[in-house]
Amino acid sequence: MSVSRFLPLALAFLASAALAQAPVPQPEAPAPAAAPAAPTPEAPVPAQAKAWILMDDISGQVLAGENIDQPLEPASITKVMTSYVVAAEMAAGKITADDKVRISENAWRSGGAGTDGSYSALAINTEVKLDDVLHGLVIQSGNDAAIALAEHVAGSEAAFVDLMNRYAERLGMTGSHFENAHGLSAPGHVMTARDIAVLSRALISQFPEHYALYKIKEFTYNGIQQWNRNGLLWKDASVDGLKTGHTSAAGYCLAASAKRGDQRLISVVLGIDTTSRSEGFKLREEGNLALLNWGFRFFETHSVYEAGTRIADQRLWRGEVENIALGVAEPLRVTVPRGRYAELKPSMDVPKQLLAPIKKGQQIGTVRLSLDGKVVAERPLVALADVAEGGFFSRMNDDFWLWWEGE
């Protein structure tokens, strides 16, 4: 990501009566002319995938994808949601890494060695340190670990699933619904590629210490060496997560993330349909790695406006001051094809007549960035300070001019 600074372009007013007549930042001196950037090639489509997506972690922009909002069975990628809930409950102080997690008969029977899924070799009716169970969940993808953690956090897996769905709703994962903590097939248990990327982005930014578990290649527990199932950890040093998944209904799935320099990308490939285990592993890894390489090669992310930084001044009527500073409450980041940052077209929608009083943080309008006529990023414009009503004569004077302009 580039060093934070204002976009080297002035905010352009829309040709509309709804735009404010306010001064805007002046553009920086133009850079020397450069050769036109080459067209960005189409993204490499993962073979045999039902859905896939590539998202920039910093800006949250979708760089490419197909069927990104189609609900599909996610298999063990479900466990990213499970671990997110555990991390969130730990951050809230409700559980700790040193807690003793009881391995119930339900966890042992429903997710242990007697099932077709992956397991963490947790012995029935034993108590295991939560941190060890969490390692088994993330690294080995243990179904027994998922159930044991669910029961420890919420009392039962059903109650934990309710937490999963509540957290998913909070994150805006509108296309996902959970029926269990492990990801084995169940009616109505679905996620979308977009939601998986959104969840992964939240996990990475909100709980970085927890996310660090995802890059661990090997974990030994109870004398059994367990290997991370994400083969990309051995193929590309920039990859540090996330999660594989497979059932006969879900096909072969993989959510991956990589960081190169200041840029991080998240890729998700779902539903690769093949009866060959080795081919399934190969296709999901190749599909994700090709997307990541394409994204790093052809896109760059910039910090345009920082939170709380003045972008423009808006004329204010009936206030104790004539102008109010506008900015963004959250940083505005944008991802664009390499070499095309200077071609961004900024615009600002604000009301023509803004009346006091105004509260700090109150939304006043919207700032947008467009490329080739398409909006690529936008944020609400908010007031950067409180402004009270002006005195009687000041308000009366403004009322006159408002009436005059209205005529």
mmCIF file of C-alpha atoms in Angstrom:
data_model
loop_
_atom_site.group_PDB
_atom_site.id
_atom_site.type_symbol
_atom_site.label_atom_id
_atom_site.label_comp_id
_atom_site.label_asym_id
_atom_site.label_seq_id
_atom_site.Cartn_x
_atom_site.Cartn_y
_atom_site.Cartn_z
ATOM 1 C CA MET A 1 0.000 0.000 0.000
ATOM 2 C CA SER A 2 1.315 3.454 -0.847
ATOM 3 C CA VAL A 3 2.224 6.027 1.789
ATOM 4 C CA SER A 4 -0.984 7.704 3.002
ATOM 5 C CA ARG A 5 -1.689 11.011 1.292
ATOM 6 C CA PHE A 6 -4.468 12.858 -0.454
ATOM 7 C CA LEU A 7 -5.365 11.638 -3.890
ATOM 8 C CA PRO A 8 -3.378 13.898 -6.226
ATOM 9 C CA LEU A 9 -6.549 15.153 -7.904
ATOM 10 C CA ALA A 10 -9.068 17.824 -6.937
ATOM 11 C CA LEU A 11 -12.541 16.682 -5.971
ATOM 12 C CA ALA A 12 -14.700 17.241 -9.025
ATOM 13 C CA PHE A 13 -18.162 18.710 -8.572
ATOM 14 C CA LEU A 14 -21.042 16.878 -10.191
ATOM 15 C CA ALA A 15 -23.104 18.952 -12.623
ATOM 16 C CA SER A 16 -26.046 18.910 -10.251
ATOM 17 C CA ALA A 17 -27.848 21.423 -8.081
ATOM 18 C CA ALA A 18 -27.345 19.040 -5.183
ATOM 19 C CA LEU A 19 -23.595 19.752 -5.033
ATOM 20 C CA ALA A 20 -22.012 22.141 -2.568
ATOM 21 C CA GLN A 21 -20.046 25.118 -3.771
ATOM 22 C CA ALA A 22 -17.125 24.457 -1.423
ATOM 23 C CA PRO A 23 -13.361 24.712 -1.919
ATOM 24 C CA VAL A 24 -11.564 21.431 -2.427
ATOM 25 C CA PRO A 25 -7.923 20.355 -2.073
ATOM 26 C CA GLN A 26 -5.750 21.489 -4.941
ATOM 27 C CA PRO A 27 -4.042 18.754 -6.978
ATOM 28 C CA GLU A 28 -0.360 18.111 -6.583
ATOM 29 C CA ALA A 29 1.979 19.077 -9.401
ATOM 30 C CA PRO A 30 1.470 16.594 -12.236
ATOM 31 C CA ALA A 31 3.984 13.798 -12.491
ATOM 32 C CA PRO A 32 6.044 13.430 -15.661
ATOM 33 C CA ALA A 33 4.114 11.729 -18.427
ATOM 34 C CA ALA A 34 4.457 7.965 -18.410
ATOM 35 C CA ALA A 35 3.719 5.328 -20.989
ATOM 36 C CA PRO A 36 0.083 4.156 -20.916
ATOM 37 C CA ALA A 37 -0.494 1.161 -18.666
ATOM 38 C CA ALA A 38 -1.041 -2.125 -20.471
ATOM 39 C CA PRO A 39 -4.551 -3.575 -20.284
ATOM 40 C CA THR A 40 -5.148 -5.890 -17.333
ATOM 41 C CA PRO A 41 -5.642 -9.473 -18.530
ATOM 42 C CA GLU A 42 -8.651 -11.474 -17.432
ATOM 43 C CA ALA A 43 -8.313 -13.322 -14.140
ATOM 44 C CA PRO A 44 -7.319 -17.006 -14.372
ATOM 45 C CA VAL A 45 -10.488 -19.036 -13.802
ATOM 46 C CA PRO A 46 -9.954 -21.955 -11.362
ATOM 47 C CA ALA A 47 -10.642 -25.199 -13.183
ATOM 48 C CA GLN A 48 -13.880 -27.019 -12.329
ATOM 49 C CA ALA A 49 -14.787 -24.575 -9.523
ATOM 50 C CA LYS A 50 -18.431 -23.720 -8.856
ATOM 51 C CA ALA A 51 -17.528 -20.344 -7.357
ATOM 52 C CA TRP A 52 -14.407 -18.300 -6.705
ATOM 53 C CA ILE A 53 -13.307 -14.833 -5.628
ATOM 54 C CA LEU A 54 -10.221 -12.667 -5.204
ATOM 55 C CA MET A 55 -10.453 -9.822 -2.671
ATOM 56 C CA ASP A 56 -7.982 -7.163 -1.574
ATOM 57 C CA ASP A 57 -7.628 -7.325 2.193
ATOM 58 C CA ILE A 58 -6.954 -3.624 2.839
ATOM 59 C CA SER A 59 -9.654 -2.076 0.657
ATOM 60 C CA GLY A 60 -12.108 -4.978 0.707
ATOM 61 C CA GLN A 61 -12.579 -4.640 -3.057
ATOM 62 C CA VAL A 62 -13.497 -7.674 -5.127
ATOM 63 C CA LEU A 63 -10.912 -7.879 -7.897
ATOM 64 C CA ALA A 64 -12.453 -10.820 -9.719
ATOM 65 C CA GLY A 65 -14.845 -13.682 -9.196
ATOM 66 C CA GLU A 66 -17.677 -15.856 -10.432
ATOM 67 C CA ASN A 67 -20.827 -16.901 -8.570
ATOM 68 C CA ILE A 68 -19.470 -15.099 -5.528
ATOM 69 C CA ASP A 69 -22.916 -14.843 -3.878
ATOM 70 C CA GLN A 70 -24.062 -18.391 -4.585
ATOM 71 C CA PRO A 71 -24.643 -20.323 -1.325
ATOM 72 C CA LEU A 72 -22.647 -23.556 -1.391
ATOM 73 C CA GLU A 73 -21.581 -26.199 1.072
ATOM 74 C CA PRO A 74 -18.267 -24.991 2.540
ATOM 75 C CA ALA A 75 -17.098 -28.230 4.206
ATOM 76 C CA SER A 76 -14.300 -27.525 6.717
ATOM 77 C CA ILE A 77 -13.945 -23.883 5.695
ATOM 78 C CA THR A 78 -16.773 -23.664 8.251
ATOM 79 C CA LYS A 79 -14.052 -23.914 10.894
ATOM 80 C CA VAL A 80 -12.826 -20.405 10.023
ATOM 81 C CA MET A 81 -16.157 -19.221 11.463
ATOM 82 C CA THR A 82 -15.731 -21.555 14.425
ATOM 83 C CA SER A 83 -12.291 -20.184 15.198
ATOM 84 C CA TYR A 84 -13.503 -16.595 14.681
ATOM 85 C CA VAL A 85 -16.183 -17.101 17.339
ATOM 86 C CA VAL A 86 -13.618 -18.638 19.718
ATOM 87 C CA ALA A 87 -11.243 -15.712 19.122
ATOM 88 C CA ALA A 88 -14.036 -13.193 19.687
ATOM 89 C CA GLU A 89 -15.148 -14.873 22.913
ATOM 90 C CA MET A 90 -11.537 -14.952 24.109
ATOM 91 C CA ALA A 91 -11.134 -11.256 23.327
ATOM 92 C CA ALA A 92 -14.292 -10.577 25.346
ATOM 93 C CA GLY A 93 -12.762 -12.362 28.335
ATOM 94 C CA LYS A 94 -15.351 -15.152 28.410
ATOM 95 C CA ILE A 95 -12.817 -17.949 27.860
ATOM 96 C CA THR A 96 -9.027 -18.214 28.006
ATOM 97 C CA ALA A 97 -6.335 -20.184 26.214
ATOM 98 C CA ASP A 98 -5.599 -22.013 29.496
ATOM 99 C CA ASP A 99 -9.168 -23.265 29.992
ATOM 100 C CA LYS A 100 -9.584 -27.007 30.312
ATOM 101 C CA VAL A 101 -11.889 -28.285 27.568
ATOM 102 C CA ARG A 102 -13.712 -31.511 28.332
ATOM 103 C CA ILE A 103 -13.839 -33.953 25.416
ATOM 104 C CA SER A 104 -17.382 -35.258 25.592
ATOM 105 C CA GLU A 105 -18.638 -38.532 24.189
ATOM 106 C CA ASN A 106 -20.552 -36.479 21.627
ATOM 107 C CA ALA A 107 -17.367 -34.757 20.425
ATOM 108 C CA TRP A 108 -15.515 -38.079 20.352
ATOM 109 C CA ARG A 109 -18.251 -39.990 18.511
ATOM 110 C CA SER A 110 -19.454 -37.263 16.151
ATOM 111 C CA GLY A 111 -16.043 -35.888 15.233
ATOM 112 C CA GLY A 112 -13.444 -38.450 16.197
ATOM 113 C CA ALA A 113 -11.648 -41.370 14.589
ATOM 114 C CA GLY A 114 -14.842 -43.301 14.021
ATOM 115 C CA THR A 115 -16.034 -40.788 11.441
ATOM 116 C CA ASP A 116 -14.984 -40.161 7.861
ATOM 117 C CA GLY A 117 -13.763 -36.633 8.609
ATOM 118 C CA SER A 118 -10.493 -35.287 9.968
ATOM 119 C CA TYR A 119 -9.930 -35.471 13.721
ATOM 120 C CA SER A 120 -7.435 -34.319 16.358
ATOM 121 C CA ALA A 121 -7.034 -37.556 18.365
ATOM 122 C CA LEU A 122 -8.714 -36.115 21.461
ATOM 123 C CA ALA A 123 -9.403 -38.869 24.010
ATOM 124 C CA ILE A 124 -12.951 -39.250 25.318
ATOM 125 C CA ASN A 125 -13.716 -37.866 28.792
ATOM 126 C CA THR A 126 -10.349 -36.118 29.094
ATOM 127 C CA GLU A 127 -9.665 -32.459 29.710
ATOM 128 C CA VAL A 128 -7.422 -30.706 27.191
ATOM 129 C CA LYS A 129 -6.010 -27.200 27.305
ATOM 130 C CA LEU A 130 -8.097 -24.950 25.082
ATOM 131 C CA ASP A 131 -5.018 -23.728 23.225
ATOM 132 C CA ASP A 132 -4.193 -27.319 22.216
ATOM 133 C CA VAL A 133 -7.764 -27.960 21.057
ATOM 134 C CA LEU A 134 -7.645 -24.730 19.041
ATOM 135 C CA HIS A 135 -4.419 -25.837 17.364
ATOM 136 C CA GLY A 136 -6.114 -29.100 16.452
ATOM 137 C CA LEU A 137 -9.055 -27.206 14.986
ATOM 138 C CA VAL A 138 -7.002 -24.828 12.830
ATOM 139 C CA ILE A 139 -4.033 -26.991 11.819
ATOM 140 C CA GLN A 140 -5.456 -30.521 11.653
ATOM 141 C CA SER A 141 -9.039 -29.405 10.916
ATOM 142 C CA GLY A 142 -10.303 -31.660 13.676
ATOM 143 C CA ASN A 143 -14.057 -32.193 13.763
ATOM 144 C CA ASP A 144 -13.764 -33.431 17.349
ATOM 145 C CA ALA A 145 -11.922 -30.226 18.224
ATOM 146 C CA ALA A 146 -14.688 -28.133 16.656
ATOM 147 C CA ILE A 147 -17.425 -29.847 18.666
ATOM 148 C CA ALA A 148 -15.422 -29.781 21.903
ATOM 149 C CA LEU A 149 -14.747 -26.048 21.534
ATOM 150 C CA ALA A 150 -18.378 -25.386 20.689
ATOM 151 C CA GLU A 151 -19.547 -27.204 23.809
ATOM 152 C CA HIS A 152 -16.997 -25.408 25.990
ATOM 153 C CA VAL A 153 -17.811 -21.937 24.681
ATOM 154 C CA ALA A 154 -21.600 -22.167 24.608
ATOM 155 C CA GLY A 155 -22.608 -25.257 26.583
ATOM 156 C CA SER A 156 -23.768 -27.157 23.517
ATOM 157 C CA GLU A 157 -22.990 -27.243 19.818
ATOM 158 C CA ALA A 158 -26.504 -25.986 19.046
ATOM 159 C CA ALA A 159 -26.004 -22.903 21.223
ATOM 160 C CA PHE A 160 -22.593 -22.315 19.638
ATOM 161 C CA VAL A 161 -24.130 -22.525 16.161
ATOM 162 C CA ASP A 162 -26.496 -19.756 17.212
ATOM 163 C CA LEU A 163 -23.425 -17.686 18.110
ATOM 164 C CA MET A 164 -21.905 -18.468 14.709
ATOM 165 C CA ASN A 165 -24.984 -17.177 12.922
ATOM 166 C CA ARG A 166 -25.149 -14.069 15.119
ATOM 167 C CA TYR A 167 -21.508 -13.204 14.454
ATOM 168 C CA ALA A 168 -22.015 -13.875 10.738
ATOM 169 C CA GLU A 169 -24.929 -11.439 10.690
ATOM 170 C CA ARG A 170 -22.814 -8.830 12.466
ATOM 171 C CA LEU A 171 -20.108 -9.210 9.812
ATOM 172 C CA GLY A 172 -22.634 -8.790 6.982
ATOM 173 C CA MET A 173 -22.380 -12.389 5.781
ATOM 174 C CA THR A 174 -25.844 -12.326 4.253
ATOM 175 C CA GLY A 175 -25.450 -15.486 2.159
ATOM 176 C CA SER A 176 -24.308 -17.825 4.908
ATOM 177 C CA HIS A 177 -26.066 -20.026 7.456
ATOM 178 C CA PHE A 178 -24.569 -22.564 9.848
ATOM 179 C CA GLU A 179 -26.000 -25.786 11.226
ATOM 180 C CA ASN A 180 -22.862 -27.170 12.893
ATOM 181 C CA ALA A 181 -19.359 -26.156 13.994
ATOM 182 C CA HIS A 182 -17.354 -28.541 11.776
ATOM 183 C CA GLY A 183 -18.766 -28.320 8.244
ATOM 184 C CA LEU A 184 -19.987 -31.835 7.543
ATOM 185 C CA SER A 185 -22.994 -31.779 5.244
ATOM 186 C CA ALA A 186 -26.270 -30.634 6.795
ATOM 187 C CA PRO A 187 -29.418 -29.195 5.181
ATOM 188 C CA GLY A 188 -29.177 -25.406 5.024
ATOM 189 C CA HIS A 189 -25.493 -25.273 6.012
ATOM 190 C CA VAL A 190 -24.016 -22.930 3.383
ATOM 191 C CA MET A 191 -21.535 -20.106 2.792
ATOM 192 C CA THR A 192 -20.775 -17.936 -0.215
ATOM 193 C CA ALA A 193 -17.350 -17.176 -1.639
ATOM 194 C CA ARG A 194 -17.831 -13.488 -0.828
ATOM 195 C CA ASP A 195 -18.807 -14.259 2.773
ATOM 196 C CA ILE A 196 -15.768 -16.483 3.248
ATOM 197 C CA ALA A 197 -13.527 -13.658 2.020
ATOM 198 C CA VAL A 198 -15.314 -11.153 4.289
ATOM 199 C CA LEU A 199 -14.917 -13.503 7.266
ATOM 200 C CA SER A 200 -11.253 -14.126 6.468
ATOM 201 C CA ARG A 201 -10.614 -10.392 6.233
ATOM 202 C CA ALA A 202 -12.285 -9.834 9.607
ATOM 203 C CA LEU A 203 -10.293 -12.628 11.249
ATOM 204 C CA ILE A 204 -7.007 -11.268 9.897
ATOM 205 C CA SER A 205 -7.635 -7.664 10.954
ATOM 206 C CA GLN A 206 -9.435 -8.188 14.264
ATOM 207 C CA PHE A 207 -7.501 -11.144 15.688
ATOM 208 C CA PRO A 208 -3.999 -11.191 14.142
ATOM 209 C CA GLU A 209 -2.515 -13.337 16.934
ATOM 210 C CA HIS A 210 -5.241 -15.912 16.403
ATOM 211 C CA TYR A 211 -4.770 -15.775 12.628
ATOM 212 C CA ALA A 212 -1.069 -16.615 13.138
ATOM 213 C CA LEU A 213 -2.143 -20.193 13.930
ATOM 214 C CA TYR A 214 -3.145 -20.684 10.311
ATOM 215 C CA LYS A 215 0.440 -20.580 9.023
ATOM 216 C CA ILE A 216 1.713 -23.285 11.396
ATOM 217 C CA LYS A 217 2.586 -26.311 9.299
ATOM 218 C CA GLU A 218 2.712 -29.010 11.948
ATOM 219 C CA PHE A 219 1.353 -29.703 15.426
ATOM 220 C CA THR A 220 1.992 -32.766 17.583
ATOM 221 C CA TYR A 221 -0.525 -33.783 20.216
ATOM 222 C CA ASN A 222 -0.849 -36.998 22.186
ATOM 223 C CA GLY A 223 2.138 -38.387 20.307
ATOM 224 C CA ILE A 224 0.473 -37.897 16.939
ATOM 225 C CA GLN A 225 2.019 -35.521 14.413
ATOM 226 C CA GLN A 226 -0.623 -33.520 12.574
ATOM 227 C CA TRP A 227 0.057 -31.600 9.367
ATOM 228 C CA ASN A 228 -1.662 -28.500 8.093
ATOM 229 C CA ARG A 229 -3.839 -29.446 5.146
ATOM 230 C CA ASN A 230 -3.179 -26.189 3.270
ATOM 231 C CA GLY A 231 -0.557 -27.303 0.761
ATOM 232 C CA LEU A 232 0.106 -23.724 -0.366
ATOM 233 C CA LEU A 233 2.060 -23.143 2.872
ATOM 234 C CA TRP A 234 4.813 -25.300 1.361
ATOM 235 C CA LYS A 235 4.555 -23.889 -2.155
ATOM 236 C CA ASP A 236 4.630 -20.122 -1.585
ATOM 237 C CA ALA A 237 6.300 -18.388 1.355
ATOM 238 C CA SER A 238 3.900 -15.428 1.141
ATOM 239 C CA VAL A 239 0.887 -17.654 1.903
ATOM 240 C CA ASP A 240 0.018 -17.702 5.624
ATOM 241 C CA GLY A 241 -3.517 -19.173 5.643
ATOM 242 C CA LEU A 242 -6.312 -20.097 5.563
ATOM 243 C CA LYS A 243 -8.375 -23.291 5.315
ATOM 244 C CA THR A 244 -9.111 -26.319 3.179
ATOM 245 C CA GLY A 245 -12.363 -28.209 2.939
ATOM 246 C CA HIS A 246 -13.751 -31.330 1.308
ATOM 247 C CA THR A 247 -16.829 -33.511 1.416
ATOM 248 C CA SER A 248 -18.415 -35.452 -1.396
ATOM 249 C CA ALA A 249 -21.211 -32.860 -1.560
ATOM 250 C CA ALA A 250 -19.017 -29.753 -1.236
ATOM 251 C CA GLY A 251 -16.202 -30.881 -3.517
ATOM 252 C CA TYR A 252 -12.677 -29.613 -2.967
ATOM 253 C CA CYS A 253 -12.458 -26.121 -1.476
ATOM 254 C CA LEU A 254 -9.728 -23.777 -0.320
ATOM 255 C CA ALA A 255 -9.607 -20.273 1.118
ATOM 256 C CA ALA A 256 -6.126 -18.767 0.985
ATOM 257 C CA SER A 257 -4.407 -15.540 1.932
ATOM 258 C CA ALA A 258 -0.975 -14.184 1.089
ATOM 259 C CA LYS A 259 0.966 -11.038 1.922
ATOM 260 C CA ARG A 260 3.659 -9.571 -0.307
ATOM 261 C CA GLY A 261 5.144 -6.298 0.856
ATOM 262 C CA ASP A 262 2.308 -4.134 2.201
ATOM 263 C CA GLN A 263 -0.334 -5.833 0.093
ATOM 264 C CA ARG A 264 -2.491 -8.761 1.206
ATOM 265 C CA LEU A 265 -4.948 -10.679 -0.966
ATOM 266 C CA ILE A 266 -7.594 -13.258 -0.094
ATOM 267 C CA SER A 267 -8.706 -15.938 -2.552
ATOM 268 C CA VAL A 268 -11.484 -18.509 -2.247
ATOM 269 C CA VAL A 269 -12.161 -21.454 -4.559
ATOM 270 C CA LEU A 270 -15.224 -23.624 -3.922
ATOM 271 C CA GLY A 271 -16.840 -26.758 -5.291
ATOM 272 C CA ILE A 272 -14.159 -28.391 -7.424
ATOM 273 C CA ASP A 273 -15.858 -31.588 -8.551
ATOM 274 C CA THR A 274 -13.549 -34.525 -9.104
ATOM 275 C CA THR A 275 -13.412 -38.096 -7.834
ATOM 276 C CA SER A 276 -9.624 -38.008 -7.690
ATOM 277 C CA ARG A 277 -8.290 -36.895 -4.288
ATOM 278 C CA SER A 278 -4.893 -35.931 -5.682
ATOM 279 C CA GLU A 279 -6.470 -33.988 -8.546
ATOM 280 C CA GLY A 280 -8.794 -32.202 -6.116
ATOM 281 C CA PHE A 281 -5.849 -31.082 -3.971
ATOM 282 C CA LYS A 282 -3.918 -30.028 -7.061
ATOM 283 C CA LEU A 283 -6.729 -28.041 -8.676
ATOM 284 C CA ARG A 284 -7.725 -26.117 -5.556
ATOM 285 C CA GLU A 285 -4.117 -25.168 -4.824
ATOM 286 C CA GLU A 286 -3.330 -24.219 -8.416
ATOM 287 C CA GLY A 287 -6.553 -22.239 -8.700
ATOM 288 C CA ASN A 288 -5.891 -20.170 -5.598
ATOM 289 C CA LEU A 289 -2.216 -19.606 -6.325
ATOM 290 C CA ALA A 290 -2.929 -18.452 -9.875
ATOM 291 C CA LEU A 291 -5.473 -15.924 -8.562
ATOM 292 C CA LEU A 292 -3.061 -14.628 -5.935
ATOM 293 C CA ASN A 293 -0.207 -14.266 -8.433
ATOM 294 C CA TRP A 294 -2.501 -12.473 -10.887
ATOM 295 C CA GLY A 295 -3.737 -10.073 -8.223
ATOM 296 C CA PHE A 296 -0.282 -9.176 -6.937
ATOM 297 C CA ARG A 297 1.033 -8.719 -10.454
ATOM 298 C CA PHE A 298 -1.695 -6.471 -11.824
ATOM 299 C CA PHE A 299 -3.176 -4.516 -8.887
ATOM 300 C CA GLU A 300 -1.990 -2.029 -6.302
ATOM 301 C CA THR A 301 -3.676 -0.563 -3.231
ATOM 302 C CA HIS A 302 -3.490 3.065 -2.138
ATOM 303 C CA SER A 303 -4.517 4.960 0.947
ATOM 304 C CA VAL A 304 -6.484 7.966 -0.334
ATOM 305 C CA TYR A 305 -8.075 9.671 2.667
ATOM 306 C CA GLU A 306 -7.346 9.054 6.322
ATOM 307 C CA ALA A 307 -10.067 9.075 8.972
ATOM 308 C CA GLY A 308 -10.653 12.508 10.445
ATOM 309 C CA THR A 309 -8.639 14.349 7.785
ATOM 310 C CA ARG A 310 -10.243 17.395 6.159
ATOM 311 C CA ILE A 311 -11.252 16.731 2.561
ATOM 312 C CA ALA A 312 -13.347 19.820 1.843
ATOM 313 C CA ASP A 313 -15.225 22.720 3.468
ATOM 314 C CA GLN A 314 -18.986 22.982 3.080
ATOM 315 C CA ARG A 315 -20.953 26.233 3.323
ATOM 316 C CA LEU A 316 -23.107 26.124 6.435
ATOM 317 C CA TRP A 317 -26.210 28.265 6.978
ATOM 318 C CA ARG A 318 -27.626 29.496 10.300
ATOM 319 C CA GLY A 319 -24.467 28.348 12.114
ATOM 320 C CA GLU A 320 -21.981 30.054 14.414
ATOM 321 C CA VAL A 321 -19.395 29.623 11.628
ATOM 322 C CA GLU A 322 -19.837 29.898 7.862
ATOM 323 C CA ASN A 323 -18.065 26.680 6.844
ATOM 324 C CA ILE A 324 -17.738 23.191 8.245
ATOM 325 C CA ALA A 325 -14.879 20.772 7.522
ATOM 326 C CA LEU A 326 -15.847 17.445 5.956
ATOM 327 C CA GLY A 327 -13.919 14.193 6.012
ATOM 328 C CA VAL A 328 -14.351 10.426 6.358
ATOM 329 C CA ALA A 329 -14.939 8.500 9.570
ATOM 330 C CA GLU A 330 -13.079 5.444 8.237
ATOM 331 C CA PRO A 331 -10.006 5.384 5.994
ATOM 332 C CA LEU A 332 -10.713 5.236 2.274
ATOM 333 C CA ARG A 333 -8.480 2.706 0.542
ATOM 334 C CA VAL A 334 -8.710 1.849 -3.114
ATOM 335 C CA THR A 335 -7.322 -0.977 -5.247
ATOM 336 C CA VAL A 336 -6.722 -0.225 -8.917
ATOM 337 C CA PRO A 337 -4.839 -1.770 -11.836
ATOM 338 C CA ARG A 338 -1.151 -0.972 -11.562
ATOM 339 C CA GLY A 339 -0.179 2.338 -13.093
ATOM 340 C CA ARG A 340 -3.728 3.763 -13.194
ATOM 341 C CA TYR A 341 -3.986 5.477 -9.810
ATOM 342 C CA ALA A 342 -3.659 8.937 -11.360
ATOM 343 C CA GLU A 343 -6.660 8.220 -13.601
ATOM 344 C CA LEU A 344 -9.088 8.004 -10.670
ATOM 345 C CA LYS A 345 -11.901 10.543 -10.854
ATOM 346 C CA PRO A 346 -13.076 11.801 -7.448
ATOM 347 C CA SER A 347 -16.507 13.338 -6.903
ATOM 348 C CA MET A 348 -18.449 14.591 -3.935
ATOM 349 C CA ASP A 349 -22.215 14.574 -3.364
ATOM 350 C CA VAL A 350 -23.306 17.049 -0.684
ATOM 351 C CA PRO A 351 -26.498 19.086 -0.161
ATOM 352 C CA LYS A 352 -26.612 22.583 -1.618
ATOM 353 C CA GLN A 353 -28.083 24.036 1.550
ATOM 354 C CA LEU A 354 -26.802 22.687 4.860
ATOM 355 C CA LEU A 355 -28.353 24.056 8.053
ATOM 356 C CA ALA A 356 -26.947 24.190 11.589
ATOM 357 C CA PRO A 357 -26.854 22.686 14.129
ATOM 358 C CA ILE A 358 -24.483 19.886 13.050
ATOM 359 C CA LYS A 359 -23.054 17.117 15.191
ATOM 360 C CA LYS A 360 -19.523 15.774 14.775
ATOM 361 C CA GLY A 361 -19.682 12.525 12.801
ATOM 362 C CA GLN A 362 -23.017 13.382 11.199
ATOM 363 C CA GLN A 363 -23.179 12.204 7.601
ATOM 364 C CA ILE A 364 -23.318 15.143 5.213
ATOM 365 C CA GLY A 365 -22.779 13.459 1.845
ATOM 366 C CA THR A 366 -20.674 10.922 -0.025
ATOM 367 C CA VAL A 367 -17.230 10.933 -1.630
ATOM 368 C CA ARG A 368 -16.642 8.568 -4.540
ATOM 369 C CA LEU A 369 -13.707 7.421 -6.643
ATOM 370 C CA SER A 370 -14.352 6.226 -10.200
ATOM 371 C CA LEU A 371 -12.258 4.614 -12.905
ATOM 372 C CA ASP A 372 -13.478 4.219 -16.477
ATOM 373 C CA GLY A 373 -16.867 5.535 -15.377
ATOM 374 C CA LYS A 374 -17.305 2.865 -12.695
ATOM 375 C CA VAL A 375 -17.333 3.650 -8.968
ATOM 376 C CA VAL A 376 -14.515 1.660 -7.357
ATOM 377 C CA ALA A 377 -14.720 3.084 -3.825
ATOM 378 C CA GLU A 378 -16.940 5.374 -1.797
ATOM 379 C CA ARG A 379 -17.327 6.539 1.787
ATOM 380 C CA PRO A 380 -19.787 8.724 3.710
ATOM 381 C CA LEU A 381 -18.646 12.325 4.155
ATOM 382 C CA VAL A 382 -19.071 13.355 7.772
ATOM 383 C CA ALA A 383 -18.750 16.561 9.771
ATOM 384 C CA LEU A 384 -15.420 16.785 11.566
ATOM 385 C CA ALA A 385 -16.716 19.067 14.348
ATOM 386 C CA ASP A 386 -19.854 20.154 16.171
ATOM 387 C CA VAL A 387 -21.360 23.424 14.965
ATOM 388 C CA ALA A 388 -24.105 25.104 16.983
ATOM 389 C CA GLU A 389 -26.701 27.553 15.687
ATOM 390 C CA GLY A 390 -25.549 31.126 15.275
ATOM 391 C CA GLY A 391 -27.032 34.143 17.064
ATOM 392 C CA PHE A 392 -30.406 35.677 16.229
ATOM 393 C CA PHE A 393 -29.146 38.291 13.753
ATOM 394 C CA SER A 394 -26.784 35.820 12.097
ATOM 395 C CA ARG A 395 -29.640 33.345 11.554
ATOM 396 C CA MET A 396 -31.934 36.117 10.278
ATOM 397 C CA ASN A 397 -29.288 37.230 7.772
ATOM 398 C CA ASP A 398 -28.792 33.667 6.548
ATOM 399 C CA ASP A 399 -32.550 33.162 6.273
ATOM 400 C CA PHE A 400 -32.736 36.190 3.995
ATOM 401 C CA TRP A 401 -30.007 34.870 1.674
ATOM 402 C CA LEU A 402 -31.534 31.382 1.682
ATOM 403 C CA TRP A 403 -34.844 32.963 0.613
ATOM 404 C CA TRP A 404 -33.084 35.071 -2.026
ATOM 405 C CA GLU A 405 -31.274 32.069 -3.498
ATOM 406 C CA GLY A 406 -34.488 30.068 -3.412
ATOM 407 C CA GLU A 407 -36.123 32.700 -5.577
#
